[in-house]
Amino acid sequence: MDKIMIKEMPQHVGETVRIGCWLANKRSSGKIAFLQLRDGSGFVQGVVVKADVPEDVFAAAKSINQETSMYVTGTVIEDGRSAFGCELQVSGIEVIGEAEDYPITPKEHGTEFLMDNRHFWLRSKKQHAIMKIRNEIIRATYEFFNDRGFVKIDPPILTGSAPEGTSELFHTKYFDEDAFLSQSGQLHLEAAAMALGKVFSFGPTFRAEKSKTRRHLIEFWMMEPEMAFTEHDESLEVQEQYVSHLVRSVLKNCQLELGVLGRDTSKLEKIQAPFPRITYDEAIEFLHEKGFDDIQWGDDFGAPHETAIAEHHDKPVFIVNYPTAIKPFYMQPHPDRDDVVLCADLIAPEGYGEIIGGSERIHDYDLLKQRIEEHQLDPEAYAWYLELRKQGSVPHSGFGLGLERTVAWISGAEHVREAIPFPRLLNRLYP
Amino acid sequence: MDKIMIKEMPQHVGETVRIGCWLANKRSSGKIAFLQLRDGSGFVQGVVVKADVPEDVFAAAKSINQETSMYVTGTVIEDGRSAFGCELQVSGIEVIGEAEDYPITPKEHGTEFLMDNRHFWLRSKKQHAIMKIRNEIIRATYEFFNDRGFVKIDPPILTGSAPEGTSELFHTKYFDEDAFLSQSGQLHLEAAAMALGKVFSFGPTFRAEKSKTRRHLIEFWMMEPEMAFTEHDESLEVQEQYVSHLVRSVLKNCQLELGVLGRDTSKLEKIQAPFPRITYDEAIEFLHEKGFDDIQWGDDFGAPHETAIAEHHDKPVFIVNYPTAIKPFYMQPHPDRDDVVLCADLIAPEGYGEIIGGSERIHDYDLLKQRIEEHQLDPEAYAWYLELRKQGSVPHSGFGLGLERTVAWISGAEHVREAIPFPRLLNRLYP
Ligand SMILES: [Mg+2]
Ligand SMILES: [Mg+2]
């Protein structure tokens, strides 16, 4: 008899199989018990008919609690009524670990309670589905960039300096020195792009920001590609192709999960490159037309502004050419205007906010030196970064995609805290 | 005319192409110049014949320095003498960024100098080859675990507690709380495995260890799978299949890079599952026979011991069943002996040391509670971890593979510092 995963059942119809699983839920009468079984690969209904099984098996089915672990044997049968397509006619139950007073019951729980029990909450059907979608987005990311010849480069997390000044940084002692947790690998990736052409990183980043919104995490994962010999417009094309690929992959490989989450997939079907591009100037004008009088040219957008712009489109929107003054020091100036830079933020549909920020980088030594001085950054800390412009500098561009916001958007999750296994939030360092 | 990457040249023989590239090296006479060109995807020789090109093109070829960036146009021709198989008959050179006094010249440099210039050193042929092999190992890792239904779970880096006590941890303030940088995601992965069955993480880990050996980094990447319903022996099979897959993938996809590094590939060809397994007891006995009198039953192995054991085999070796006293609190006891645990370290060949540590985890609540107390760990911090044993506990196993040691071994690098883009070492936080 084969030991298989639930996911593999459709290939074993008519066979007797054995699965290691947990009880997710149960209904029973005097003559039949319906066990909702899960093993991480999927969920299946196990049917235990009193008349068909030994007495102790039916007794076990009646007595087991939610989250009891067990080996279950049975025959796989087709079931056209379920989304999964199969159910299991149970012939044996071998309990491994009992469950006592499992804290998460079918009743409603408050968010803080669920977050305190995140190590258990991950077992519930919706959280499970979001983690599968996150996994698919990660898989599709590697697929996309590997297929295009990008080399994965892991920039350091512990750094002596930080790209955008020293606010909102976590500090630690590195033996006798001061070190900070990275907010972006970009500077190191630029060096690596000059060595390897097209590179990407995909790792954790840290912002000690006292924000408490549904879009902010203290610790989050970022995907950062950096491309030598690449101007800003080419980078935008990579971005829209990449995001389209992510959505297409989830639609293709996570239909069951999207169903569990009740995601409106018709909205996802529309996410195909190219994406609309509007300038920052046009965005400001649009917001004024819509009656927003709380924003002027030169201000950065807040969540309500981004949402208003997003609602006007059924695809993600690029906002290009932001004012120089509100963007980091390293962005390449617009060739025709000195008040804006060659950059873009990509705003996700449905109010999920900015999922990508990117730009062409300054490749001229003198200009970059001037910007470092204007921003009053420590020239010593940026010496190596500046030196790159003396040794065969080339136009280059890159961007960063926030994983959790992308997962939240594609899966339709309410809050980014559900888009990462163990979220780190203000006052949340446990479990 | 196509703009292509050097790597694509074999598909463009006879065509005129354009590449964005840097000058890696140069030889020239009065009538001909040989340019070693690199673009990150590969290296190619560009041949500039004075009689065949405009005067300014030959003048450019003569005057450009190492690491100058440029667009080069030319015709791809077959070249059976080079490992790459092609060369470029240059017809045009357009300089983009000049290079002045490039610090890394063909002469010998000291390690500290090369490490200070790591942002440039990555451009050299051997470092470039090691990064490509690292990339292939990462790619093959995702391939292996995705194909087997594992779900990527990213455990938190910032934690309020640490698996193995609180020594050698980096500390930071998390707003008003104390936090530490993770040394392993294992505990969180165990929770996730109970939700998703088979999971893996692949991210940075941190050890504030004052070691200065060729096997130690302060910040390094670890691959950590965790599997529910999996006993120790099954985990060993996954480990040997995984490591064999990595070596096979590098042999298949990185022949050029292995050639650049002068790696003896006959040694790698032998790395095929299954791998030998010896017990800790046998290892001690073997070392005594070999004349080591500096180790007794109950001691952990040092580098010379691991190397002596490795030299006796031409494959990685599992050392299984270490004494309980020298292993972490969470390891499952051997069923027949209470002085050893169900664990294994995998020792790489050729003196590269331990590349994997793994074990079956304790799934019994009372035993785990007892161990936490014996190890004098804070029961509050481990409350959630312990609770997992009350809610459908199952036998489960996992392991951690150190990426940089694996890269160093497969590429034949001398020191792990060459196996990561920007190493963090004692006194090395720059660049
Ligand atoms: Mg913004
Ligand atoms: Mg060891």
mmCIF file of N, CA and C in Angstrom, chain A residues 234-300:
data_model
loop_
_atom_site.group_PDB
_atom_site.id
_atom_site.type_symbol
_atom_site.label_atom_id
_atom_site.label_comp_id
_atom_site.label_asym_id
_atom_site.label_seq_id
_atom_site.Cartn_x
_atom_site.Cartn_y
_atom_site.Cartn_z
ATOM 1 N N GLU A 234 13.773 50.237 -20.381
ATOM 2 C CA GLU A 234 13.946 48.773 -20.467
ATOM 3 C C GLU A 234 13.627 48.130 -19.129
ATOM 4 N N SER A 235 13.977 48.808 -18.049
ATOM 5 C CA SER A 235 13.686 48.279 -16.717
ATOM 6 C C SER A 235 12.175 48.190 -16.492
ATOM 7 N N LEU A 236 11.432 49.201 -16.959
ATOM 8 C CA LEU A 236 9.968 49.154 -16.814
ATOM 9 C C LEU A 236 9.388 47.935 -17.532
ATOM 10 N N GLU A 237 9.960 47.619 -18.693
ATOM 11 C CA GLU A 237 9.476 46.432 -19.423
ATOM 12 C C GLU A 237 9.728 45.150 -18.638
ATOM 13 N N VAL A 238 10.911 45.055 -18.029
ATOM 14 C CA VAL A 238 11.187 43.875 -17.196
ATOM 15 C C VAL A 238 10.168 43.806 -16.051
ATOM 16 N N GLN A 239 9.872 44.930 -15.444
ATOM 17 C CA GLN A 239 8.961 44.970 -14.297
ATOM 18 C C GLN A 239 7.561 44.495 -14.667
ATOM 19 N N GLU A 240 7.043 44.991 -15.781
ATOM 20 C CA GLU A 240 5.674 44.597 -16.135
ATOM 21 C C GLU A 240 5.610 43.137 -16.594
ATOM 22 N N GLN A 241 6.681 42.694 -17.252
ATOM 23 C CA GLN A 241 6.727 41.271 -17.635
ATOM 24 C C GLN A 241 6.790 40.386 -16.386
ATOM 25 N N TYR A 242 7.588 40.814 -15.434
ATOM 26 C CA TYR A 242 7.765 40.044 -14.200
ATOM 27 C C TYR A 242 6.446 39.952 -13.415
ATOM 28 N N VAL A 243 5.808 41.080 -13.197
ATOM 29 C CA VAL A 243 4.562 41.073 -12.421
ATOM 30 C C VAL A 243 3.477 40.270 -13.151
ATOM 31 N N SER A 244 3.423 40.404 -14.472
ATOM 32 C CA SER A 244 2.455 39.605 -15.245
ATOM 33 C C SER A 244 2.737 38.113 -15.089
ATOM 34 N N HIS A 245 4.020 37.776 -15.094
ATOM 35 C CA HIS A 245 4.407 36.369 -14.939
ATOM 36 C C HIS A 245 3.966 35.828 -13.572
ATOM 37 N N LEU A 246 4.123 36.643 -12.541
ATOM 38 C CA LEU A 246 3.708 36.209 -11.194
ATOM 39 C C LEU A 246 2.208 35.909 -11.165
ATOM 40 N N VAL A 247 1.418 36.832 -11.697
ATOM 41 C CA VAL A 247 -0.036 36.657 -11.655
ATOM 42 C C VAL A 247 -0.447 35.441 -12.494
ATOM 43 N N ARG A 248 0.153 35.322 -13.677
ATOM 44 C CA ARG A 248 -0.166 34.191 -14.558
ATOM 45 C C ARG A 248 0.166 32.858 -13.871
ATOM 46 N N SER A 249 1.315 32.825 -13.188
ATOM 47 C CA SER A 249 1.738 31.582 -12.514
ATOM 48 C C SER A 249 0.784 31.195 -11.401
ATOM 49 N N VAL A 250 0.348 32.193 -10.626
ATOM 50 C CA VAL A 250 -0.595 31.896 -9.536
ATOM 51 C C VAL A 250 -1.932 31.436 -10.120
ATOM 52 N N LEU A 251 -2.382 32.097 -11.166
ATOM 53 C CA LEU A 251 -3.645 31.670 -11.797
ATOM 54 C C LEU A 251 -3.541 30.241 -12.308
ATOM 55 N N LYS A 252 -2.367 29.899 -12.831
ATOM 56 C CA LYS A 252 -2.187 28.564 -13.402
ATOM 57 C C LYS A 252 -2.052 27.484 -12.315
ATOM 58 N N ASN A 253 -1.305 27.789 -11.263
ATOM 59 C CA ASN A 253 -0.927 26.734 -10.313
ATOM 60 C C ASN A 253 -1.618 26.789 -8.957
ATOM 61 N N CYS A 254 -2.421 27.806 -8.708
ATOM 62 C CA CYS A 254 -3.055 27.937 -7.382
ATOM 63 C C CYS A 254 -4.561 28.143 -7.487
ATOM 64 N N GLN A 255 -5.220 27.482 -8.421
ATOM 65 C CA GLN A 255 -6.670 27.645 -8.558
ATOM 66 C C GLN A 255 -7.411 27.246 -7.292
ATOM 67 N N LEU A 256 -7.012 26.130 -6.685
ATOM 68 C CA LEU A 256 -7.684 25.676 -5.458
ATOM 69 C C LEU A 256 -7.557 26.719 -4.358
ATOM 70 N N GLU A 257 -6.338 27.267 -4.201
ATOM 71 C CA GLU A 257 -6.070 28.236 -3.133
ATOM 72 C C GLU A 257 -6.848 29.530 -3.371
ATOM 73 N N LEU A 258 -6.871 29.995 -4.621
ATOM 74 C CA LEU A 258 -7.631 31.205 -4.932
ATOM 75 C C LEU A 258 -9.110 30.984 -4.632
ATOM 76 N N GLY A 259 -9.581 29.764 -4.883
ATOM 77 C CA GLY A 259 -10.968 29.416 -4.572
ATOM 78 C C GLY A 259 -11.254 29.460 -3.081
ATOM 79 N N VAL A 260 -10.352 28.877 -2.291
ATOM 80 C CA VAL A 260 -10.508 28.895 -0.828
ATOM 81 C C VAL A 260 -10.601 30.324 -0.314
ATOM 82 N N LEU A 261 -9.814 31.208 -0.928
ATOM 83 C CA LEU A 261 -9.774 32.602 -0.481
ATOM 84 C C LEU A 261 -10.916 33.435 -1.059
ATOM 85 N N GLY A 262 -11.687 32.836 -1.964
ATOM 86 C CA GLY A 262 -12.763 33.588 -2.606
ATOM 87 C C GLY A 262 -12.255 34.756 -3.444
ATOM 88 N N ARG A 263 -11.043 34.596 -3.985
ATOM 89 C CA ARG A 263 -10.442 35.686 -4.773
ATOM 90 C C ARG A 263 -11.193 35.842 -6.089
ATOM 91 N N ASP A 264 -11.513 37.090 -6.447
ATOM 92 C CA ASP A 264 -12.121 37.395 -7.746
ATOM 93 C C ASP A 264 -11.030 37.290 -8.817
ATOM 94 N N THR A 265 -10.970 36.138 -9.486
ATOM 95 C CA THR A 265 -9.875 35.908 -10.430
ATOM 96 C C THR A 265 -10.054 36.691 -11.730
ATOM 97 N N SER A 266 -11.277 37.176 -11.996
ATOM 98 C CA SER A 266 -11.454 37.964 -13.225
ATOM 99 C C SER A 266 -10.589 39.226 -13.161
ATOM 100 N N LYS A 267 -10.386 39.736 -11.950
ATOM 101 C CA LYS A 267 -9.510 40.902 -11.805
ATOM 102 C C LYS A 267 -8.053 40.545 -12.096
ATOM 103 N N LEU A 268 -7.668 39.343 -11.708
ATOM 104 C CA LEU A 268 -6.278 38.913 -11.955
ATOM 105 C C LEU A 268 -6.035 38.604 -13.429
ATOM 106 N N GLU A 269 -7.079 38.102 -14.089
ATOM 107 C CA GLU A 269 -6.923 37.752 -15.514
ATOM 108 C C GLU A 269 -6.526 38.967 -16.351
ATOM 109 N N LYS A 270 -6.882 40.151 -15.865
ATOM 110 C CA LYS A 270 -6.584 41.371 -16.641
ATOM 111 C C LYS A 270 -5.139 41.843 -16.504
ATOM 112 N N ILE A 271 -4.401 41.246 -15.585
ATOM 113 C CA ILE A 271 -3.034 41.733 -15.302
ATOM 114 C C ILE A 271 -2.067 41.213 -16.354
ATOM 115 N N GLN A 272 -1.992 41.924 -17.469
ATOM 116 C CA GLN A 272 -1.089 41.522 -18.543
ATOM 117 C C GLN A 272 -0.328 42.737 -19.043
ATOM 118 N N ALA A 273 0.974 42.547 -19.277
ATOM 119 C CA ALA A 273 1.804 43.633 -19.803
ATOM 120 C C ALA A 273 1.284 44.029 -21.188
ATOM 121 N N PRO A 274 1.431 45.317 -21.611
ATOM 122 C CA PRO A 274 2.056 46.416 -20.851
ATOM 123 C C PRO A 274 1.117 47.041 -19.838
ATOM 124 N N PHE A 275 1.718 47.712 -18.836
ATOM 125 C CA PHE A 275 0.951 48.437 -17.823
ATOM 126 C C PHE A 275 0.939 49.925 -18.172
ATOM 127 N N PRO A 276 -0.143 50.634 -17.796
ATOM 128 C CA PRO A 276 -0.181 52.074 -18.075
ATOM 129 C C PRO A 276 0.933 52.821 -17.334
ATOM 130 N N ARG A 277 1.429 53.896 -17.963
ATOM 131 C CA ARG A 277 2.437 54.761 -17.360
ATOM 132 C C ARG A 277 1.872 56.168 -17.301
ATOM 133 N N ILE A 278 1.872 56.761 -16.123
ATOM 134 C CA ILE A 278 1.528 58.179 -16.035
ATOM 135 C C ILE A 278 2.662 58.901 -15.326
ATOM 136 N N THR A 279 2.848 60.157 -15.642
ATOM 137 C CA THR A 279 3.915 60.898 -14.970
ATOM 138 C C THR A 279 3.417 61.367 -13.604
ATOM 139 N N TYR A 280 4.367 61.689 -12.763
ATOM 140 C CA TYR A 280 4.044 62.282 -11.460
ATOM 141 C C TYR A 280 3.197 63.534 -11.660
ATOM 142 N N ASP A 281 3.583 64.368 -12.649
ATOM 143 C CA ASP A 281 2.826 65.603 -12.929
ATOM 144 C C ASP A 281 1.361 65.281 -13.238
ATOM 145 N N GLU A 282 1.149 64.278 -14.096
ATOM 146 C CA GLU A 282 -0.219 63.880 -14.450
ATOM 147 C C GLU A 282 -0.977 63.335 -13.247
ATOM 148 N N ALA A 283 -0.254 62.616 -12.403
ATOM 149 C CA ALA A 283 -0.900 62.059 -11.204
ATOM 150 C C ALA A 283 -1.389 63.173 -10.284
ATOM 151 N N ILE A 284 -0.570 64.202 -10.103
ATOM 152 C CA ILE A 284 -0.962 65.340 -9.256
ATOM 153 C C ILE A 284 -2.202 66.024 -9.858
ATOM 154 N N GLU A 285 -2.149 66.228 -11.179
ATOM 155 C CA GLU A 285 -3.277 66.866 -11.868
ATOM 156 C C GLU A 285 -4.550 66.037 -11.709
ATOM 157 N N PHE A 286 -4.412 64.724 -11.882
ATOM 158 C CA PHE A 286 -5.548 63.815 -11.738
ATOM 159 C C PHE A 286 -6.147 63.903 -10.328
ATOM 160 N N LEU A 287 -5.280 63.951 -9.328
ATOM 161 C CA LEU A 287 -5.763 64.003 -7.943
ATOM 162 C C LEU A 287 -6.490 65.328 -7.672
ATOM 163 N N HIS A 288 -5.960 66.407 -8.243
ATOM 164 C CA HIS A 288 -6.645 67.700 -8.078
ATOM 165 C C HIS A 288 -8.022 67.660 -8.732
ATOM 166 N N GLU A 289 -8.083 67.069 -9.935
ATOM 167 C CA GLU A 289 -9.388 66.927 -10.600
ATOM 168 C C GLU A 289 -10.363 66.105 -9.758
ATOM 169 N N LYS A 290 -9.811 65.114 -9.039
ATOM 170 C CA LYS A 290 -10.667 64.257 -8.205
ATOM 171 C C LYS A 290 -11.005 64.920 -6.874
ATOM 172 N N GLY A 291 -10.496 66.132 -6.680
ATOM 173 C CA GLY A 291 -10.872 66.861 -5.483
ATOM 174 C C GLY A 291 -9.923 66.749 -4.303
ATOM 175 N N PHE A 292 -8.780 66.104 -4.503
ATOM 176 C CA PHE A 292 -7.800 66.044 -3.399
ATOM 177 C C PHE A 292 -7.106 67.397 -3.280
ATOM 178 N N ASP A 293 -7.337 68.100 -2.176
ATOM 179 C CA ASP A 293 -6.643 69.380 -2.017
ATOM 180 C C ASP A 293 -5.553 69.289 -0.947
ATOM 181 N N ASP A 294 -5.241 68.038 -0.536
ATOM 182 C CA ASP A 294 -4.215 67.856 0.498
ATOM 183 C C ASP A 294 -2.850 67.471 -0.095
ATOM 184 N N ILE A 295 -2.686 67.638 -1.397
ATOM 185 C CA ILE A 295 -1.396 67.289 -2.003
ATOM 186 C C ILE A 295 -1.021 68.321 -3.062
ATOM 187 N N GLN A 296 0.235 68.737 -3.028
ATOM 188 C CA GLN A 296 0.763 69.702 -3.997
ATOM 189 C C GLN A 296 1.954 69.092 -4.718
ATOM 190 N N TRP A 297 2.282 69.671 -5.904
ATOM 191 C CA TRP A 297 3.476 69.223 -6.632
ATOM 192 C C TRP A 297 4.672 69.281 -5.676
ATOM 193 N N GLY A 298 5.383 68.173 -5.549
ATOM 194 C CA GLY A 298 6.529 68.136 -4.639
ATOM 195 C C GLY A 298 6.285 67.271 -3.412
ATOM 196 N N ASP A 299 5.010 66.958 -3.159
ATOM 197 C CA ASP A 299 4.687 66.069 -2.035
ATOM 198 C C ASP A 299 4.722 64.608 -2.486
ATOM 199 N N ASP A 300 4.982 63.720 -1.553
ATOM 200 C CA ASP A 300 4.882 62.290 -1.857
ATOM 201 C C ASP A 300 3.421 61.856 -1.670
#
